[in-house]
Tab-separated table of C-alpha atoms in Angstrom:
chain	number	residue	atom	x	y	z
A	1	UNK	CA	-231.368	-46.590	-16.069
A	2	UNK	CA	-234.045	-44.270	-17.895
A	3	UNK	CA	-235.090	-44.884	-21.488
A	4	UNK	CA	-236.022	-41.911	-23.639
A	5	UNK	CA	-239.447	-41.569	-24.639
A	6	UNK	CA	-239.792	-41.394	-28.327
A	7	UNK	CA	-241.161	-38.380	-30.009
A	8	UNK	CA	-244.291	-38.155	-30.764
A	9	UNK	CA	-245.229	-38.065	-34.848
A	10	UNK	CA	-246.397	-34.796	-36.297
A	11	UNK	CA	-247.493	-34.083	-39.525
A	12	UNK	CA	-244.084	-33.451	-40.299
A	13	UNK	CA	-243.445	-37.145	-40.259
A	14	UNK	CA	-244.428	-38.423	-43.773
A	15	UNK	CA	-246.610	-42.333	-43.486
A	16	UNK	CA	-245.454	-44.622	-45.459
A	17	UNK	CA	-248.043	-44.121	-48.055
A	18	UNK	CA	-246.736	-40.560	-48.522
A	19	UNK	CA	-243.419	-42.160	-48.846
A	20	UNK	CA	-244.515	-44.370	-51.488
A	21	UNK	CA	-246.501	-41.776	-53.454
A	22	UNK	CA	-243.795	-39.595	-54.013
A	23	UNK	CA	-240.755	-42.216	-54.597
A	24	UNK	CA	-243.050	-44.733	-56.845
A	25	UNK	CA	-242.231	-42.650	-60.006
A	26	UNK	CA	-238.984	-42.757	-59.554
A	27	UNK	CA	-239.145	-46.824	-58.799
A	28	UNK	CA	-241.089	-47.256	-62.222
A	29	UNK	CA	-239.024	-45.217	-64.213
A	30	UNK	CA	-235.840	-47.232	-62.795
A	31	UNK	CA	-237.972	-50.492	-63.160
A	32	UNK	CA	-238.626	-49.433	-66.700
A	33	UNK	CA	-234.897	-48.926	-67.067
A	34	UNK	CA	-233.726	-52.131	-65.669
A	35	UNK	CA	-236.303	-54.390	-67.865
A	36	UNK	CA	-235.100	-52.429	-70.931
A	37	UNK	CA	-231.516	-53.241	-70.054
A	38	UNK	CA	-232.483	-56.803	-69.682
A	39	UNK	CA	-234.340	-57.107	-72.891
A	40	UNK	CA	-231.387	-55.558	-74.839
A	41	UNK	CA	-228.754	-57.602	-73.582
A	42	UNK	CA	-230.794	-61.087	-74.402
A	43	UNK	CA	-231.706	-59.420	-77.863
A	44	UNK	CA	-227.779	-58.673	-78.555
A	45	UNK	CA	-227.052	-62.222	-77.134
A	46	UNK	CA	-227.241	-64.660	-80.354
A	47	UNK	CA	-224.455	-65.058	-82.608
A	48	UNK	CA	-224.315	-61.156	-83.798
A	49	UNK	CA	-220.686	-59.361	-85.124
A	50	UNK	CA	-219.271	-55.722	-85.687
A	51	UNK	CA	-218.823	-53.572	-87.952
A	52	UNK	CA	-216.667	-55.014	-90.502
A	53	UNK	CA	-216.782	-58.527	-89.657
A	54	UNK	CA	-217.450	-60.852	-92.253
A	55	UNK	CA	-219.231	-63.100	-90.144
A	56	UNK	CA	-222.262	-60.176	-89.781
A	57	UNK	CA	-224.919	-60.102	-91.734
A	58	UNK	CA	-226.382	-56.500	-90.581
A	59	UNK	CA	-225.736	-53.745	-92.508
A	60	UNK	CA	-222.713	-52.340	-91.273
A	61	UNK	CA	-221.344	-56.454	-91.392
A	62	UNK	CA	-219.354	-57.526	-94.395
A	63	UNK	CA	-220.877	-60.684	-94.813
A	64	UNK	CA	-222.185	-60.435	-98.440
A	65	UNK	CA	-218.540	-60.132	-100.163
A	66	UNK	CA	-217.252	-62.680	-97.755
A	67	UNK	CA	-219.802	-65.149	-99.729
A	68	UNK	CA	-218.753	-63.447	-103.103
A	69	UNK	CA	-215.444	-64.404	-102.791
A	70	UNK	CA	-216.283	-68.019	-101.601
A	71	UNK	CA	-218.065	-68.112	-104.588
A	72	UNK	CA	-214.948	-67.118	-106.922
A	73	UNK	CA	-212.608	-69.311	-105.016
A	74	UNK	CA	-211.291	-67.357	-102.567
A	75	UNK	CA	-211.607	-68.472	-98.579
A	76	UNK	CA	-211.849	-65.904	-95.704
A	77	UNK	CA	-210.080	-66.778	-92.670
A	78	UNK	CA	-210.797	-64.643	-89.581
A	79	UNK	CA	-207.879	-63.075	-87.166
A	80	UNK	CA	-208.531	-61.215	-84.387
A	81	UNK	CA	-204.414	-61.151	-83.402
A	82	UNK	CA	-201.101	-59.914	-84.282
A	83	UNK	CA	-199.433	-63.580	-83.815
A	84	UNK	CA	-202.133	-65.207	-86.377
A	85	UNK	CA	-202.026	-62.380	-88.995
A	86	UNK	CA	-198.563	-62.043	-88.925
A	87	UNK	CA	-198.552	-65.896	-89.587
A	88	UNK	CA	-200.324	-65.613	-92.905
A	89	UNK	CA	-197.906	-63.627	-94.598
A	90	UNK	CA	-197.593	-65.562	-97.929
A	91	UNK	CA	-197.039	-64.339	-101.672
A	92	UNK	CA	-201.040	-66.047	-102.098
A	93	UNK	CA	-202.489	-63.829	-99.331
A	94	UNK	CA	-204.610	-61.193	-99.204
A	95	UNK	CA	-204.595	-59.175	-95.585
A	96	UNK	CA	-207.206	-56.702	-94.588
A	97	UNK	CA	-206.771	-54.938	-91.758
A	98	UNK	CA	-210.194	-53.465	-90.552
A	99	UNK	CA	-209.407	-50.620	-88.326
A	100	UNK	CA	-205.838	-50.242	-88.340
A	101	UNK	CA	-205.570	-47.225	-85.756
A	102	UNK	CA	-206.666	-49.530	-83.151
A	103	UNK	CA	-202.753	-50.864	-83.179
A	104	UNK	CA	-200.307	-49.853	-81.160
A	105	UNK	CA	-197.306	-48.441	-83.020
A	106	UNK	CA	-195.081	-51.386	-81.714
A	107	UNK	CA	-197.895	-53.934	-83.090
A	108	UNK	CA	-198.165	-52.002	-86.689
A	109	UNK	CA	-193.921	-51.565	-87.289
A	110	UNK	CA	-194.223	-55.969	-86.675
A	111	UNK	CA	-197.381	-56.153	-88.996
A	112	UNK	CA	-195.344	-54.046	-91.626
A	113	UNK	CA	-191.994	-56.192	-91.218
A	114	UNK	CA	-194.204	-59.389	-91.748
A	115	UNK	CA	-195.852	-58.265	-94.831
A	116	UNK	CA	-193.235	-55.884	-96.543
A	117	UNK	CA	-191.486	-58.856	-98.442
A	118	UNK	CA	-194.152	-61.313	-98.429
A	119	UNK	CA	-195.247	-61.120	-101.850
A	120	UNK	CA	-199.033	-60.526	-100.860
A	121	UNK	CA	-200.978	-57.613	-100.968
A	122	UNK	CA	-202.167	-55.633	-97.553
A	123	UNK	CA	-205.619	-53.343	-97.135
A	124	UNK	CA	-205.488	-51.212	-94.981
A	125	UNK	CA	-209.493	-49.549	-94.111
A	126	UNK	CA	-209.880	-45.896	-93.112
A	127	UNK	CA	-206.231	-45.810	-91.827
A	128	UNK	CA	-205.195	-42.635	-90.610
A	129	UNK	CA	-202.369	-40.603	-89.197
A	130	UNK	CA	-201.863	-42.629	-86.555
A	131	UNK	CA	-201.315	-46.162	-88.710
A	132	UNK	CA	-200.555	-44.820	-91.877
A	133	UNK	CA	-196.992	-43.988	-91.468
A	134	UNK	CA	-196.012	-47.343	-90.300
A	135	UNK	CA	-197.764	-49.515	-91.986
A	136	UNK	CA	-197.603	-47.592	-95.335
A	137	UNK	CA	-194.532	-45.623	-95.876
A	138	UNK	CA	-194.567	-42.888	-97.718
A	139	UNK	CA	-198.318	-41.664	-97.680
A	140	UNK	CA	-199.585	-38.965	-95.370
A	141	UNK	CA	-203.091	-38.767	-94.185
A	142	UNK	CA	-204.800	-35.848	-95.175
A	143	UNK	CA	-206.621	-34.223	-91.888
A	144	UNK	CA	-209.435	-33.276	-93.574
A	145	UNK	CA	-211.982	-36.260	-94.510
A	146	UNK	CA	-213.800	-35.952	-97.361
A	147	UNK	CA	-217.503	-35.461	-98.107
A	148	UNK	CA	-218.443	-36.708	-101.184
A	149	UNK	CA	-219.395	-40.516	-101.301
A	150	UNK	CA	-219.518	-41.581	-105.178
A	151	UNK	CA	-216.428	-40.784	-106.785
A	152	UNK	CA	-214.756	-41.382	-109.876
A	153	UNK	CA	-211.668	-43.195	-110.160
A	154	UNK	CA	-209.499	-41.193	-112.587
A	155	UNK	CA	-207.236	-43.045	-112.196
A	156	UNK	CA	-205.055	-46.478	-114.696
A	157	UNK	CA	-205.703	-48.595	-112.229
A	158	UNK	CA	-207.478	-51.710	-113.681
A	159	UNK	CA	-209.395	-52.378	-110.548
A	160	UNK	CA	-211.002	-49.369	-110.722
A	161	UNK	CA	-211.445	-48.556	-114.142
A	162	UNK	CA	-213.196	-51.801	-114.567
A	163	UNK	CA	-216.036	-51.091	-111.422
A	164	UNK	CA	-216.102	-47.671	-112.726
A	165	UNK	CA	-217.804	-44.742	-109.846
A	166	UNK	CA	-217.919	-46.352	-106.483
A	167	UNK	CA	-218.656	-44.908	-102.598
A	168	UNK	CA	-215.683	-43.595	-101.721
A	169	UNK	CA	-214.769	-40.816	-99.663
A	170	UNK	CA	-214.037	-40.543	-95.900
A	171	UNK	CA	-209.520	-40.369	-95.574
A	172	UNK	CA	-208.120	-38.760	-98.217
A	173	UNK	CA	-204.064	-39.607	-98.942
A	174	UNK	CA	-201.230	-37.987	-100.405
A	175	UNK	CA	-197.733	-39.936	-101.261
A	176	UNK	CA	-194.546	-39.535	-102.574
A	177	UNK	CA	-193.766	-42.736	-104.343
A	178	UNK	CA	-194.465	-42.311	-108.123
A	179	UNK	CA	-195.040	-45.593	-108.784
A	180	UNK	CA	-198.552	-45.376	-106.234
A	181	UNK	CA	-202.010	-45.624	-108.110
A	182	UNK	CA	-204.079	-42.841	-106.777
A	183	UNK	CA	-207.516	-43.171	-107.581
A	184	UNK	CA	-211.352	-41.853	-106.771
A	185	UNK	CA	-209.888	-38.100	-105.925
A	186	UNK	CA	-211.764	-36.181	-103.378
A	187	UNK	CA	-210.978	-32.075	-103.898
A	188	UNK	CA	-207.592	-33.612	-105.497
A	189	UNK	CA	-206.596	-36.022	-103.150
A	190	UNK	CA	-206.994	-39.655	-103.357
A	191	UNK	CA	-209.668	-41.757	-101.481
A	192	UNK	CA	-208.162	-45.386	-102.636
A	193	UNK	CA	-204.288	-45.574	-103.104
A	194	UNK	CA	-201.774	-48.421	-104.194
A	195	UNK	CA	-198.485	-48.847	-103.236
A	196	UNK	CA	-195.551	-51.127	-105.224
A	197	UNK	CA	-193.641	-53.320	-102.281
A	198	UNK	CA	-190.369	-51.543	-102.856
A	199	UNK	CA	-189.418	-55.631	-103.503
A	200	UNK	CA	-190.915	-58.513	-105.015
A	201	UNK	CA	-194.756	-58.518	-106.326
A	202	UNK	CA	-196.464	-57.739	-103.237
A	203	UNK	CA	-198.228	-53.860	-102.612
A	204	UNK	CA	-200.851	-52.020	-100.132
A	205	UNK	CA	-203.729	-50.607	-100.782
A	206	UNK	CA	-205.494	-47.922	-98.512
A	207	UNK	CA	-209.161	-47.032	-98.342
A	208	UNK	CA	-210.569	-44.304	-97.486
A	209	UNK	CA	-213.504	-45.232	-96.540
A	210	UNK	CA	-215.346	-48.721	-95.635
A	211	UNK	CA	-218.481	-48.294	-97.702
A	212	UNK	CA	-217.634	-50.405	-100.614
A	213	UNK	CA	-217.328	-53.877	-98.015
A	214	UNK	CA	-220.472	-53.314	-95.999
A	215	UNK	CA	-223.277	-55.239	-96.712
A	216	UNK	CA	-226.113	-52.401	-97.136
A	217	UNK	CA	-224.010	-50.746	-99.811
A	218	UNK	CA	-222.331	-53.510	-102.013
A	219	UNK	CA	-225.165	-53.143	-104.434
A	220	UNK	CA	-224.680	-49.622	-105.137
A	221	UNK	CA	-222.522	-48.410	-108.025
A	222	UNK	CA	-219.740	-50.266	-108.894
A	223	UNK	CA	-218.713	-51.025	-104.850
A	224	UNK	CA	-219.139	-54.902	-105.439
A	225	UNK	CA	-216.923	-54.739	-108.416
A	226	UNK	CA	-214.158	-53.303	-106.667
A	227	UNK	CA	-214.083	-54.439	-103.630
A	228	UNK	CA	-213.979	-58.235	-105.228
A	229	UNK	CA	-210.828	-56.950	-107.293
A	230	UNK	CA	-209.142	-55.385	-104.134
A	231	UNK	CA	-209.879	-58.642	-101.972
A	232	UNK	CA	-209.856	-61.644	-104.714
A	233	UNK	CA	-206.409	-60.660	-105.981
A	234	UNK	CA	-205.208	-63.814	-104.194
A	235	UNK	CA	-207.014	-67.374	-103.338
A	236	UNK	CA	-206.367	-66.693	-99.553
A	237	UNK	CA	-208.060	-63.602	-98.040
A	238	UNK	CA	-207.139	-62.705	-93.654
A	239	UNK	CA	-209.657	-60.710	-92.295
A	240	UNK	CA	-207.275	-59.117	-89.477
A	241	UNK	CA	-210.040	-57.297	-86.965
A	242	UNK	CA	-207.543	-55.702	-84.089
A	243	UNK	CA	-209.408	-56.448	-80.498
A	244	UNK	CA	-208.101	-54.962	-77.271
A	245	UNK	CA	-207.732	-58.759	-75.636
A	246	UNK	CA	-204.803	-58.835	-77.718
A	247	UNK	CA	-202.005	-59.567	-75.885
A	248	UNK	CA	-199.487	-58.277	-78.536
A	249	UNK	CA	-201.070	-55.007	-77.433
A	250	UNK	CA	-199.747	-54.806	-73.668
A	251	UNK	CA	-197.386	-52.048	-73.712
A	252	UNK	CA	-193.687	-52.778	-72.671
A	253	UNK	CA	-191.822	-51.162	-70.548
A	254	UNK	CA	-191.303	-47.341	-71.498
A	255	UNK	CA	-193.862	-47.983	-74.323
A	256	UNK	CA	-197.363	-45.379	-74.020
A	257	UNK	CA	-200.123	-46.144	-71.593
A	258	UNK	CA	-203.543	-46.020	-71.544
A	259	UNK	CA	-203.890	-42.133	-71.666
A	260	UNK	CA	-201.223	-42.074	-73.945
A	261	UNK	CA	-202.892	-43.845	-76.689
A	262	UNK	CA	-206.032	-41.826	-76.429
A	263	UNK	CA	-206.452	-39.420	-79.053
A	264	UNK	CA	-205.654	-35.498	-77.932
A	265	UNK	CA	-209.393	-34.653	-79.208
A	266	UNK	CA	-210.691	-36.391	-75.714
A	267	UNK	CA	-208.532	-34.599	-73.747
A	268	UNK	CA	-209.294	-31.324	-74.890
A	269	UNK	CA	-213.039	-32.258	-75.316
A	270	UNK	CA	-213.143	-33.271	-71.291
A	271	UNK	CA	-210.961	-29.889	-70.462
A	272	UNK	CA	-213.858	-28.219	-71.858
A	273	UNK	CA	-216.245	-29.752	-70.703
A	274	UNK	CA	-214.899	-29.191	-67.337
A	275	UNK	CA	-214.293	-25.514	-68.214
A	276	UNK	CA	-218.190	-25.214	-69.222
A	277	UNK	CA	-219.762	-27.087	-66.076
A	278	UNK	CA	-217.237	-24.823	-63.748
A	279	UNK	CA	-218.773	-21.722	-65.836
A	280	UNK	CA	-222.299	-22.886	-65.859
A	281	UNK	CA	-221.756	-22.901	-62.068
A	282	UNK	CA	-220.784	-19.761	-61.532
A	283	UNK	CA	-223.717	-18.496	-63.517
A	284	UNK	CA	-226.252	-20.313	-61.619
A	285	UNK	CA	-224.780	-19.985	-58.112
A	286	UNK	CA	-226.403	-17.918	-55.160
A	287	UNK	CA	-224.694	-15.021	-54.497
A	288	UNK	CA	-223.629	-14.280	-50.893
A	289	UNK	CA	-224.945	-11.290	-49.402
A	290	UNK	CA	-227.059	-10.639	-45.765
A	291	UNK	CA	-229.972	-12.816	-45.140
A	292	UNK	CA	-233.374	-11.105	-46.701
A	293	UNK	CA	-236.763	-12.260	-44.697
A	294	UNK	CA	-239.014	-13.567	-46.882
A	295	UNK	CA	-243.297	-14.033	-46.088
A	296	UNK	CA	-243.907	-17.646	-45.671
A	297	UNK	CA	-246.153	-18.897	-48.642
A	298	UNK	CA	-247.963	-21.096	-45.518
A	299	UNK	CA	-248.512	-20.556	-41.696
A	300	UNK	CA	-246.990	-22.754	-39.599
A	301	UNK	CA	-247.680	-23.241	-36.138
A	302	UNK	CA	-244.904	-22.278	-33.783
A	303	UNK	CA	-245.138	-25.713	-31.740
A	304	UNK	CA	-244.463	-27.610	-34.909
A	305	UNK	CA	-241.220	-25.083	-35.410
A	306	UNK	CA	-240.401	-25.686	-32.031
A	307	UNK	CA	-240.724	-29.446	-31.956
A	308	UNK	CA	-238.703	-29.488	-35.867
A	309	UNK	CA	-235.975	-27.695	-33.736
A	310	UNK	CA	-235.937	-30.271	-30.952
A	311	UNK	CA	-235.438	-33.137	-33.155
A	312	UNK	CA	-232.687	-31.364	-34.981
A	313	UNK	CA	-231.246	-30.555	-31.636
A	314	UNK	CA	-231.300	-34.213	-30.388
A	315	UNK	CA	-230.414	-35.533	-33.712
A	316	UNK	CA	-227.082	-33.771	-33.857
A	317	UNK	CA	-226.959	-34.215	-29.892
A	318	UNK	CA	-226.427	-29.971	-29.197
A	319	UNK	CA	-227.814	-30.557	-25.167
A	320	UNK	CA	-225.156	-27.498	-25.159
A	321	UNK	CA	-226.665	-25.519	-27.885
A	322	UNK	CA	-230.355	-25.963	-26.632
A	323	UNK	CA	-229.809	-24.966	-22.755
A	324	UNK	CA	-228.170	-21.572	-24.553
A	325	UNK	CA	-231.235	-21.255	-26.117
A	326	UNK	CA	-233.441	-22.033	-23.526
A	327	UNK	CA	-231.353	-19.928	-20.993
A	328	UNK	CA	-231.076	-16.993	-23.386
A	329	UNK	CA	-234.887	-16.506	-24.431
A	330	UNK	CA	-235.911	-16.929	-20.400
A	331	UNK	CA	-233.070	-14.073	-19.761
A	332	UNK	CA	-234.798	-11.446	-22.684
A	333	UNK	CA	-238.025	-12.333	-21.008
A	334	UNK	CA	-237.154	-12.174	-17.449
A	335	UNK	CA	-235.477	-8.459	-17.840
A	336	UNK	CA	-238.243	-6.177	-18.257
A	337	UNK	CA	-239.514	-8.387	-15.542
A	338	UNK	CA	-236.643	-7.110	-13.419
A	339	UNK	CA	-236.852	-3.136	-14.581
A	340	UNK	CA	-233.899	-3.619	-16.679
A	341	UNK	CA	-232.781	-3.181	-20.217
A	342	UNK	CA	-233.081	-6.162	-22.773
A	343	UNK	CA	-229.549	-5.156	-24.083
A	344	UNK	CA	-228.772	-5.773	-20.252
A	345	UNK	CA	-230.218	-9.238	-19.734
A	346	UNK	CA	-227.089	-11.305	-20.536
A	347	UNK	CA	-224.677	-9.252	-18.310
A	348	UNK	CA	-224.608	-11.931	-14.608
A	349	UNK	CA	-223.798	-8.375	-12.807
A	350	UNK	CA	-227.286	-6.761	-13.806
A	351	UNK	CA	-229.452	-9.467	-13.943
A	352	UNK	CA	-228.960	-11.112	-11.303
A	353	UNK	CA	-228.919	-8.818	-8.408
A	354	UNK	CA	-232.671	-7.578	-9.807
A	355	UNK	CA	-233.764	-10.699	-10.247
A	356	UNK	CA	-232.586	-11.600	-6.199
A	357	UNK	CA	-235.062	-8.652	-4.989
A	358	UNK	CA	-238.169	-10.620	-6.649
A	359	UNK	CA	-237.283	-13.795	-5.447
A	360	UNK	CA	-238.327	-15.278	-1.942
A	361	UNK	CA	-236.855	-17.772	-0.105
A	362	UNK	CA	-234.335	-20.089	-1.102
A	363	UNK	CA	-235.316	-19.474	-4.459
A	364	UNK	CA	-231.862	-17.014	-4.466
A	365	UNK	CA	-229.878	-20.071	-4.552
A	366	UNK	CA	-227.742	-21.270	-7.675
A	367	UNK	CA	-229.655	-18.643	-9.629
A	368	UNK	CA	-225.995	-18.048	-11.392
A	369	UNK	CA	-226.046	-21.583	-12.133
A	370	UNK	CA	-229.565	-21.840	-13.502
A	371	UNK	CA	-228.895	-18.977	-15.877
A	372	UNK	CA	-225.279	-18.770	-16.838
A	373	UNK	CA	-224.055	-22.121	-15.865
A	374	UNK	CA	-222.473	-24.785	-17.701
A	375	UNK	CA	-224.585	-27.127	-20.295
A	376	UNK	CA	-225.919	-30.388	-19.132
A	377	UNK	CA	-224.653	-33.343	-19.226
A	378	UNK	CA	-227.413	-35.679	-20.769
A	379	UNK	CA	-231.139	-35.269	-21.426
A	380	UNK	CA	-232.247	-35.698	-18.468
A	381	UNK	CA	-230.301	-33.274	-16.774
A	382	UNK	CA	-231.069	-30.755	-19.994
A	383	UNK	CA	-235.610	-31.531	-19.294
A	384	UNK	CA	-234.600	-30.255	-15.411
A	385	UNK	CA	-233.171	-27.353	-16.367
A	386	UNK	CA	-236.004	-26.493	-18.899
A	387	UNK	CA	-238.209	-27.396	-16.043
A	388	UNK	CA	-236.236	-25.022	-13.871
A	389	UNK	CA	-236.106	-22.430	-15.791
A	390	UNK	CA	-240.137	-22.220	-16.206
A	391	UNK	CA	-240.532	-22.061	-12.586
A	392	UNK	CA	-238.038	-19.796	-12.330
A	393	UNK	CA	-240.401	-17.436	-14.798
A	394	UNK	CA	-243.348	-18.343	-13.026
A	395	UNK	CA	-241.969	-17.056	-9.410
A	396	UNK	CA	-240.952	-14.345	-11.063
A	397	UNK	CA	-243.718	-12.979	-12.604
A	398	UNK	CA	-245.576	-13.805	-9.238
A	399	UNK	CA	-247.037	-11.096	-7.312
């Protein structure tokens, strides 16, 4: 059995210090990274809310009306599904439902059947095309938002004649029902609207915009003042905040999918995306042509070339590839040797018969083989041959 002798290092071989020099920014910057991501998550770990939640007390929370109310008699009872906010439809209920596009259509028609009749009053914030038709019949969602924040009401509602300008904005709405308040117009369409229950005393109000319940702008115009009329109309208040552990939210069977409730402005904003990577591609890609030689910026000595060669040879384990090499380069050099063409030196016919009148001895025999013959078999056989072939040259040029 023969063990392989390893190669010897060159300075092609990097040390591990080399290594470690060139990969140790990358190994900060990822330490950096990881430390950062570690520090966030035990910052974000205490007892800290959404957007919306009246639990929150960060700016975007809606803790500050929650106490408000409390302080005016009214309790705030957090939901976070269909089942319990469903439940609480009573005639001395309030129901706000935070972001009602996050509900599937099957979970808004059963919030709307539970509420229609009750007697209470539903809010509905920022609800848009995709809730509003359910869960407020007869009002269409303008697609254009609004930008203007503090509005007027202009409107006979008392609510909002009494808090006067407030920040408003964001969804505008249109209806049919004449008997809806619209209020705090936006370019002639209403921010804040209020719908009759077509029976008993019960209605729905939609905002545009969430401004008026967050906690950094309740002391700004006359937000506080309205948003404590909207939401204290009743001693009970639900705060309904839809979350995606839902069950109620499972589609059934023929209901949409995943994809399917994604809205169409991701689709068409990852199609071109696509479309603008497979462009950018194209404009930075090498175009094919022939091969141009090109001066090397450094010398490099040919035995390092060689020996790079060799280990790519062994690596991908070409024995047949290298004793083609070998055999071919000793064949170009061995025909002017001979008196024969180069363009001549890989036809068995020419070459060999001029190389047999140089040769003495036995050193005629399996000259076929030694030049034209089949690859070896292992790399033992393919250092003979190499061997081989040098003496081969060597006799040769003897003489």
């Amino acid at each position: 059995m023969t063990t392989e002798a390893p190669l010897p290092s060159t300075s092609a071989s990097p040390t591990a210090r080399q290594v470690w020099t060139r990969a140790r920014g990358v190994v900060l910057a990822l330490a950096l990274l990881l430390v950062a991501a570690v520090v966030i998550a035990v910052a974000r770990s205490g007892a800290q809310h959404g957007e919306l939640d009246p639990r929150s007390a960060d700016p975007l929370g809606s803790r500050a009306v929650a106490e408000l109310l409390a302080d005016r008699g009214v309790d705030t009872r957090v939901v976070t599904t269909l089942e319990e906010a469903s439940a609480a439809a009573k005639p001395d209920t309030t129901l706000l439902v935070a972001v009602p596009d996050l509900l599937t259509h099957r979970q808004q028609s059963r919030l709307h059947s539970a509420f229609a009749d009750s007697g209470g009053r539903t809010v509905l914030v920022s609800s848009g095309s995709a809730s509003v038709d359910r869960l407020a019949p007869g009002v269409v969602a303008d697609p254009a938002t609004s930008f203007g924040s503090t509005l007027d009401p202009v409107c006979t509602l008392p609510a909002a004649r009494s808090a006067g300008s407030a920040d408003m904005g964001g969804i505008r709405y249109t209806t049919t029902r004449p008997d809806a308040d619209e209020c705090y117009p936006s370019e002639r369409l209403a921010t804040l609207v209020r719908v009759p229950a077509a029976s008993g005393t019960g209605d729905t109000v939609l905002l545009g915009a969430p401004d008026i319940l967050l906690n950094d702008r309740l002391d700004e115009q006359g937000n506080a003042s309205l948003a404590l009329q909207l939401l204290g109309s009743h001693p009970h208040l639900v705060w309904y905040l839809p979350s995606l552990a839902d069950g109620s939210a499972v589609p059934e069977e023929g209901e949409r999918g995943f994809f399917d409730l994604l809205p169409s402005g991701w689709v068409w904003g990852t199609a071109q995306l696509f479309v603008a990577a497979a462009l950018a591609a194209l404009w930075r890609a090498r175009r094919l042509g022939p091969l141009v030689p090109e001066r090397l910026p450094v010398a490099i000595r040919a035995s390092e070339t060689v020996e790079g060669r060799a280990r790519l040879y062994r690596k991908a384990n070409a024995r047949d590839r290298a004793a083609t090499a070998l055999r071919s380069t000793t064949r170009t050099r061995l025909a002017p040797l001979a008196g024969i063409p180069v363009s001549q030196a890989h036809t068995p016919e020419v070459l060999l018969p001029a190389l047999s009148t140089r040769l003495h001895g036995d050193g005629q025999a399996s000259l076929h083989d030694l030049l034209f013959g089949p690859p070896p078999g292992d790399d033992a056989a393919l250092t003979a041959l190499a061997d081989r072939l040098d003496a081969l040259e060597r006799e040769v040029r003897r003489p």
